[in-house]
Tab-separated table of C-alpha atoms in Angstrom:
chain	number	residue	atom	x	y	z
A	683	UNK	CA	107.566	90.468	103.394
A	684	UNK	CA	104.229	90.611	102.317
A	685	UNK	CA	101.741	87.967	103.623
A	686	UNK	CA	98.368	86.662	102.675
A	687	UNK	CA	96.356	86.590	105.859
A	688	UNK	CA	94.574	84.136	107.270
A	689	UNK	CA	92.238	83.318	109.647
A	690	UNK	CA	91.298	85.899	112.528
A	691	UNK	CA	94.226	87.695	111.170
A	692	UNK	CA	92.308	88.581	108.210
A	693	UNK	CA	90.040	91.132	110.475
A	694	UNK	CA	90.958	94.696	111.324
A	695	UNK	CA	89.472	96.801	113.956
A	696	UNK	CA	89.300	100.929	113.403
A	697	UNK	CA	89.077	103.575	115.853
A	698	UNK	CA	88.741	106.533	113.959
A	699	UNK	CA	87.417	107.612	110.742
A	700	UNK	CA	89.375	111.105	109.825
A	701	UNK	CA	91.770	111.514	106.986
A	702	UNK	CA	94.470	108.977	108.275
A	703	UNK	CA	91.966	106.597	109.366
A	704	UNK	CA	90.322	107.106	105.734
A	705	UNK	CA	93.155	106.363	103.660
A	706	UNK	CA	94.469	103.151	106.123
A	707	UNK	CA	91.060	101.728	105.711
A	708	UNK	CA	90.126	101.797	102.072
A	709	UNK	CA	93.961	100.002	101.434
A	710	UNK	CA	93.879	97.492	104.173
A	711	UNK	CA	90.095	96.293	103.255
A	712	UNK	CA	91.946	95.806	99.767
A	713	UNK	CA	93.653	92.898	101.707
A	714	UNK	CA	92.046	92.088	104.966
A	715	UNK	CA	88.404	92.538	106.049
A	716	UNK	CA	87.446	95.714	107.932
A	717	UNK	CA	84.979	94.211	110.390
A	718	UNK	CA	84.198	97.718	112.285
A	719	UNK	CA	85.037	101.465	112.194
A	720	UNK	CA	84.306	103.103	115.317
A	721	UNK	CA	83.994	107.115	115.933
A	722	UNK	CA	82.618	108.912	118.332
A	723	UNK	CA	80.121	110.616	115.674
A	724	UNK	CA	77.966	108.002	114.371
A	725	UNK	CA	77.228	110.035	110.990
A	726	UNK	CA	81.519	109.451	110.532
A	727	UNK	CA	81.843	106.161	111.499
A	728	UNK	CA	78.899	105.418	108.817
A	729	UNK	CA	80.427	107.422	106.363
A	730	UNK	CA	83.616	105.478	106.528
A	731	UNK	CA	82.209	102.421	106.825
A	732	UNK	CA	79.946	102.013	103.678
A	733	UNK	CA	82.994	102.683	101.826
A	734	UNK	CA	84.957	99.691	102.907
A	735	UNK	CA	81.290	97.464	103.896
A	736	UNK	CA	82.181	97.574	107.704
A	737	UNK	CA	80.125	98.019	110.936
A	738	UNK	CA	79.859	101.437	111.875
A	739	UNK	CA	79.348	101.446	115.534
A	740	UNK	CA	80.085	104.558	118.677
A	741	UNK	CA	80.212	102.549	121.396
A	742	UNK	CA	83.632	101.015	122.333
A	743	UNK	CA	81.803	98.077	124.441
A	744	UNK	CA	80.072	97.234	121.583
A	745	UNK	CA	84.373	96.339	119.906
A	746	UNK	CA	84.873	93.117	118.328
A	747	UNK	CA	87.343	90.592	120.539
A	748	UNK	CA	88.604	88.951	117.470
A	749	UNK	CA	89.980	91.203	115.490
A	750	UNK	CA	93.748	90.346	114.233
A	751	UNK	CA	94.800	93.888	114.629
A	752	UNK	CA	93.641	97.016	116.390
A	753	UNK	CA	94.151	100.197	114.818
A	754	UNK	CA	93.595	103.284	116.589
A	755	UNK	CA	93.624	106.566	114.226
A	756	UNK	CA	92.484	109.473	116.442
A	757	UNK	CA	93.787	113.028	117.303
A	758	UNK	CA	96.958	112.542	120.243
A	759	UNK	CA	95.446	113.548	123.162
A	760	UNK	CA	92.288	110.777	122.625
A	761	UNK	CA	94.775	108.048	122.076
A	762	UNK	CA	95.265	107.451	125.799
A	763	UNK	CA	91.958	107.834	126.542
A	764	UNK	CA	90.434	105.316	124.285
A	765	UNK	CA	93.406	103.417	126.365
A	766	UNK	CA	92.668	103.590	129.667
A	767	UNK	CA	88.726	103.027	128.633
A	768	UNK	CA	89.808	99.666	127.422
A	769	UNK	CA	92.063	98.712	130.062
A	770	UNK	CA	93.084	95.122	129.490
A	771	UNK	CA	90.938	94.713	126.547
A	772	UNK	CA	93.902	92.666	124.774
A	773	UNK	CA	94.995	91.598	120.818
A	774	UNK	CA	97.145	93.088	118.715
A	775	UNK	CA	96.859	97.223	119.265
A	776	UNK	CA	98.855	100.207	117.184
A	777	UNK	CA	98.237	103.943	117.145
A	778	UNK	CA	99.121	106.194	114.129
A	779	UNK	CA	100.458	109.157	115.810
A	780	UNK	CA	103.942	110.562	114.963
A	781	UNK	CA	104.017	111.926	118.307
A	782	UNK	CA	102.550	109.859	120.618
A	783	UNK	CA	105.008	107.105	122.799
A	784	UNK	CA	103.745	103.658	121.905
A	785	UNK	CA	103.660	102.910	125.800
A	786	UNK	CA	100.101	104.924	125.590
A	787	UNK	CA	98.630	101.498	124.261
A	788	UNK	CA	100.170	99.456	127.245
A	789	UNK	CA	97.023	99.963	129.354
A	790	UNK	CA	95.307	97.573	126.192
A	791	UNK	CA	97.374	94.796	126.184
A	792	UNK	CA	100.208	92.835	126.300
A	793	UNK	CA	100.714	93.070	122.149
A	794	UNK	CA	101.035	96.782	120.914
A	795	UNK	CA	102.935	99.449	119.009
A	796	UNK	CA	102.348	101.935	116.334
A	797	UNK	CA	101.785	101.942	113.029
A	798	UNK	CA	102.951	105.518	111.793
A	799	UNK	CA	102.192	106.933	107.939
A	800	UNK	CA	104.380	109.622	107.224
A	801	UNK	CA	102.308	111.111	104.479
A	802	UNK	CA	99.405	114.145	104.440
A	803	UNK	CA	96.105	112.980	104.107
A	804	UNK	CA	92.741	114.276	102.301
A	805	UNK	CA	89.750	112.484	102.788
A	806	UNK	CA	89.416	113.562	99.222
A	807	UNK	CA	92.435	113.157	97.445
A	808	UNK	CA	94.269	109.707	96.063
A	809	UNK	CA	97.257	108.798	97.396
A	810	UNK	CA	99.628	105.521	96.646
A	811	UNK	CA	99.582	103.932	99.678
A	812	UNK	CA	102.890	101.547	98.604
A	813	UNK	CA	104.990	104.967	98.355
A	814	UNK	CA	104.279	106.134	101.859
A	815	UNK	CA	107.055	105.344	104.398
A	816	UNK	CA	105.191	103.912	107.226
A	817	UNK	CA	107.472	103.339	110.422
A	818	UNK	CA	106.644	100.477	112.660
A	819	UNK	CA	107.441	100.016	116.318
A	820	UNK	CA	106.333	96.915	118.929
A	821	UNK	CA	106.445	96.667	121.955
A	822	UNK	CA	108.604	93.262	121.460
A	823	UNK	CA	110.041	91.802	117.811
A	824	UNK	CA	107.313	89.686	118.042
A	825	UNK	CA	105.247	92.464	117.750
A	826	UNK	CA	106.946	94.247	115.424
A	827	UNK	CA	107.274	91.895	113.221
A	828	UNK	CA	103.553	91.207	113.082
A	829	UNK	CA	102.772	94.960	112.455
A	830	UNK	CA	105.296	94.958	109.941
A	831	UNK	CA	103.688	91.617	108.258
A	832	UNK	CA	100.367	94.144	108.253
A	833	UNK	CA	101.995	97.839	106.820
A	834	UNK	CA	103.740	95.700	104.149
A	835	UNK	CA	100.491	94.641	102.684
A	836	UNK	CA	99.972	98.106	101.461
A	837	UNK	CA	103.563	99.971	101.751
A	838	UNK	CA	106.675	99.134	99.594
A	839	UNK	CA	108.861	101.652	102.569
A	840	UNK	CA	108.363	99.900	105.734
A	841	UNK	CA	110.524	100.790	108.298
A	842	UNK	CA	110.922	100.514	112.218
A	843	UNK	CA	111.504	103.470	114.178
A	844	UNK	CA	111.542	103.674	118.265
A	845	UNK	CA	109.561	106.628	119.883
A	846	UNK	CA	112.275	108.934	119.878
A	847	UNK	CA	113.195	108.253	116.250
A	848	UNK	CA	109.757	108.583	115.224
A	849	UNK	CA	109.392	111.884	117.021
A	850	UNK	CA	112.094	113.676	115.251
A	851	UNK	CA	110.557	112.456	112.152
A	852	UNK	CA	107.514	113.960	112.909
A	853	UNK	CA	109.213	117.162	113.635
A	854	UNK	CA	111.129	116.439	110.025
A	855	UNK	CA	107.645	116.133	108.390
A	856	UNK	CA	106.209	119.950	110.109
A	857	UNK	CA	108.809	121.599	108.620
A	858	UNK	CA	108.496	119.974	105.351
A	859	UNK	CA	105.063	119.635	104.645
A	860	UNK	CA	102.878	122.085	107.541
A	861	UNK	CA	105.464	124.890	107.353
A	862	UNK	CA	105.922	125.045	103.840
A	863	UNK	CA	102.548	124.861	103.408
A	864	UNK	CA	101.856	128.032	105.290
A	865	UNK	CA	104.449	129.482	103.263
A	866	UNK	CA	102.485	128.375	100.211
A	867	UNK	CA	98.915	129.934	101.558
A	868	UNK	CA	101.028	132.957	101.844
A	869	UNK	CA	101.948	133.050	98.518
A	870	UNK	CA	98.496	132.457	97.140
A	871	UNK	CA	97.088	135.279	98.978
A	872	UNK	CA	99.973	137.712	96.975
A	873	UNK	CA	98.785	135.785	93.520
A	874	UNK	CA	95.106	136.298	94.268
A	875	UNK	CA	96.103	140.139	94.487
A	876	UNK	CA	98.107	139.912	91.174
A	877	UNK	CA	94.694	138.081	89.378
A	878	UNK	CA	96.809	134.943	89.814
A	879	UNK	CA	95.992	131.125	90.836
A	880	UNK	CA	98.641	129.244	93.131
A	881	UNK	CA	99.088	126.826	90.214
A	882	UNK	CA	101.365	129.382	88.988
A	883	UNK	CA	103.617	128.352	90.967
A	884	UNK	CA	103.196	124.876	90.408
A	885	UNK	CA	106.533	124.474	87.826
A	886	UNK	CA	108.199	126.020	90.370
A	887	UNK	CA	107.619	124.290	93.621
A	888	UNK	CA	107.989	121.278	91.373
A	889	UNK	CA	111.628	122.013	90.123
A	890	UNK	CA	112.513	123.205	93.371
A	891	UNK	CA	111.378	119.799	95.159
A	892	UNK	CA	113.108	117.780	92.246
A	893	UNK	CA	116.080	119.668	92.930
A	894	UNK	CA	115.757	119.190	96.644
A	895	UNK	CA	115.994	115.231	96.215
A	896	UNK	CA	118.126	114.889	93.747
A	897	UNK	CA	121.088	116.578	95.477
A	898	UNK	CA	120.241	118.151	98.553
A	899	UNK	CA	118.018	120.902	100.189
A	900	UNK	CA	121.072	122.685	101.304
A	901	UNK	CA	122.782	122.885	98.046
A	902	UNK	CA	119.780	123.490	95.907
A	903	UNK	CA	118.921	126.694	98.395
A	904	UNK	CA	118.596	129.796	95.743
A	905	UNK	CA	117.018	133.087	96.590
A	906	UNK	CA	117.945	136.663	97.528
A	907	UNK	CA	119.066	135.365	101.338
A	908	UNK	CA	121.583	132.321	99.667
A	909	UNK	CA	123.247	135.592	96.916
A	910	UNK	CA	122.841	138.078	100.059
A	911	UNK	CA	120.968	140.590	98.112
A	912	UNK	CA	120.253	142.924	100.626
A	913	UNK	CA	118.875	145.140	98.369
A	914	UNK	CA	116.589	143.115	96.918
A	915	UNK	CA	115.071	141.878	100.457
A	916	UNK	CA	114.878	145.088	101.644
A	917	UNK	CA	113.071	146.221	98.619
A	918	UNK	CA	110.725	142.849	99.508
A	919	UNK	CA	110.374	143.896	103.607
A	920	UNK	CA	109.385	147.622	102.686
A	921	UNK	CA	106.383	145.777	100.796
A	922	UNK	CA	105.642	143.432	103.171
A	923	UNK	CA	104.009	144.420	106.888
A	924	UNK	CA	102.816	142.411	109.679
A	925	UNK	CA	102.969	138.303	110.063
A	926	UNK	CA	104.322	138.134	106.538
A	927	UNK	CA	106.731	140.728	106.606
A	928	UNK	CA	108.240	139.191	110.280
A	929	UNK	CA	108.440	135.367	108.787
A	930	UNK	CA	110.155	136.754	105.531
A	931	UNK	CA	112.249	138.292	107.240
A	932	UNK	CA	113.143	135.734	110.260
A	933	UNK	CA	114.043	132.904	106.950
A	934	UNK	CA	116.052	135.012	105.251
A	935	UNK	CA	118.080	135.881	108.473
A	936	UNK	CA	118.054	132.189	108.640
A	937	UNK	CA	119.235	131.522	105.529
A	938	UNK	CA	122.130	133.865	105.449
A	939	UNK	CA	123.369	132.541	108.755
A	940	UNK	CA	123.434	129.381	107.214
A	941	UNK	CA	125.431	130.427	104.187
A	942	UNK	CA	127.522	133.189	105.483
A	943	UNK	CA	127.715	132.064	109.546
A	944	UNK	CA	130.894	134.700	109.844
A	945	UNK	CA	128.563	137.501	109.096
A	946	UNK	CA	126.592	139.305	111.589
A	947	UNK	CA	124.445	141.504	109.523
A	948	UNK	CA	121.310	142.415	110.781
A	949	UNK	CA	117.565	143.093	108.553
């Protein structure tokens, strides 16, 4: 599906200049010209913008009204605010947000959706851009199409996904990425005691994610809960206390439910 643009097409608007906004910027000035990056801090907008040879500019009246696409890449609650300050501004118009309803942009303009990256970003750290699922919705298959046309010019895994969809899939993504990651800082802290790094675990958390994907989280589940060892996680909660001790024990209660749902025992 991908296109070569032309024309005003070729220019890209965006609001933002975070992690997301980062990472959608360097790979869409690889294809398209970024004609402005707008933040509310000037010192990020300029930032952002030397590295793809944009306008840096904090002042949403000062916007380009040519701009093929609009894309705005700012925390949830400022998306409808940047919204209702440019009430009727029209063009083309997406949001990255997992979470927020694409009818937030319809203040804008007659043409909008979202253009959603379902990936973690570091302003920091690479990441290929045509492996990222990115989920596309429009406010009319027009639309959609169009901002489709854009995500495949740096995606290989576009799909479309309504509000609701796109919701749950941000709830998907918490649980795989933010939760486990908490989970992770918790482990580091118990290596750092040891005189260990959290690269220790790094063949690990690899083999377990391989194992993950190539059959199933569910069947690749190992552990004390999945054998219901209750000796051995009682040995683990009598060396655990506070916050720690109360999430290991809440997922392995979790766990055994899963595996043994006739069984009522309690930790």
């Amino acid at each position: 599906m991908e296109r070569t643009l032309t024309g005003n097409d070729r220019e890209i608007v965006i609001l933002g200049a975070g992690n997301v906004a980062t990472h959608l910027a360097i790979n869409l000035a690889r294809h398209a010209r970024i004609s402005q990056i707008y933040n509310h801090n000037m010192q990020g907008a300029k930032a952002l913008a030397a590295k793809v040879g944009s306008e840096p500019i904090d002042d949403l009246g000062a916007l380009s009204h040519t701009a093929g696409l609009y894309i705005i890449s700012v925390k949830d609650d400022a998306v409808a605010e940047i919204a209702s300050a440019l009430k009727g501004f029209g063009g083309l118009w997406a949001h990255t947000s997992g979470s927020v309803p694409m009818n937030a942009l319809s203040p804008l303009s007659d043409t909008y959706g979202v253009f959603y990256p379902m990936q973690t970003f570091s302003k920091d750290v690479d990441v290929d851009m045509r492996e990222v699922p990115l989920f596309i919705e429009g406010n009319s298959a027009d639309t959609t199409e169009r901002l489709k046309q854009y995500a495949s010019l740096i995606s290989d895994k576009v799909y479309e996904a309504d509000s609701e969809r796109r919701a749950k899939l941000h709830i998907a993504a918490v649980f795989a990425c933010n939760f486990t990651n908490r989970l992770w800082d918790i482990s580091a802290r118990l290596l750092k005691e040891l005189g260990l790094e959290f690269d220790t675990m790094k063949p690990l958390v690899e083999a377990m994610l391989t194992k993950a994907c190539d059959v199933t989280p569910h069947e690749g589940q190992t552990g004390p809960a999945r054998r219901k060892d209750m000796k051995i996680i009682q040995k683990h909660l009598d060396m655990l206390d506070g916050e720690e001790k109360e999430l290991y024990s809440i997922l392995s209660e979790s766990i055994i439910k899963q595996y043994y749902p006739d069984e009522q025992d309690k930790l």
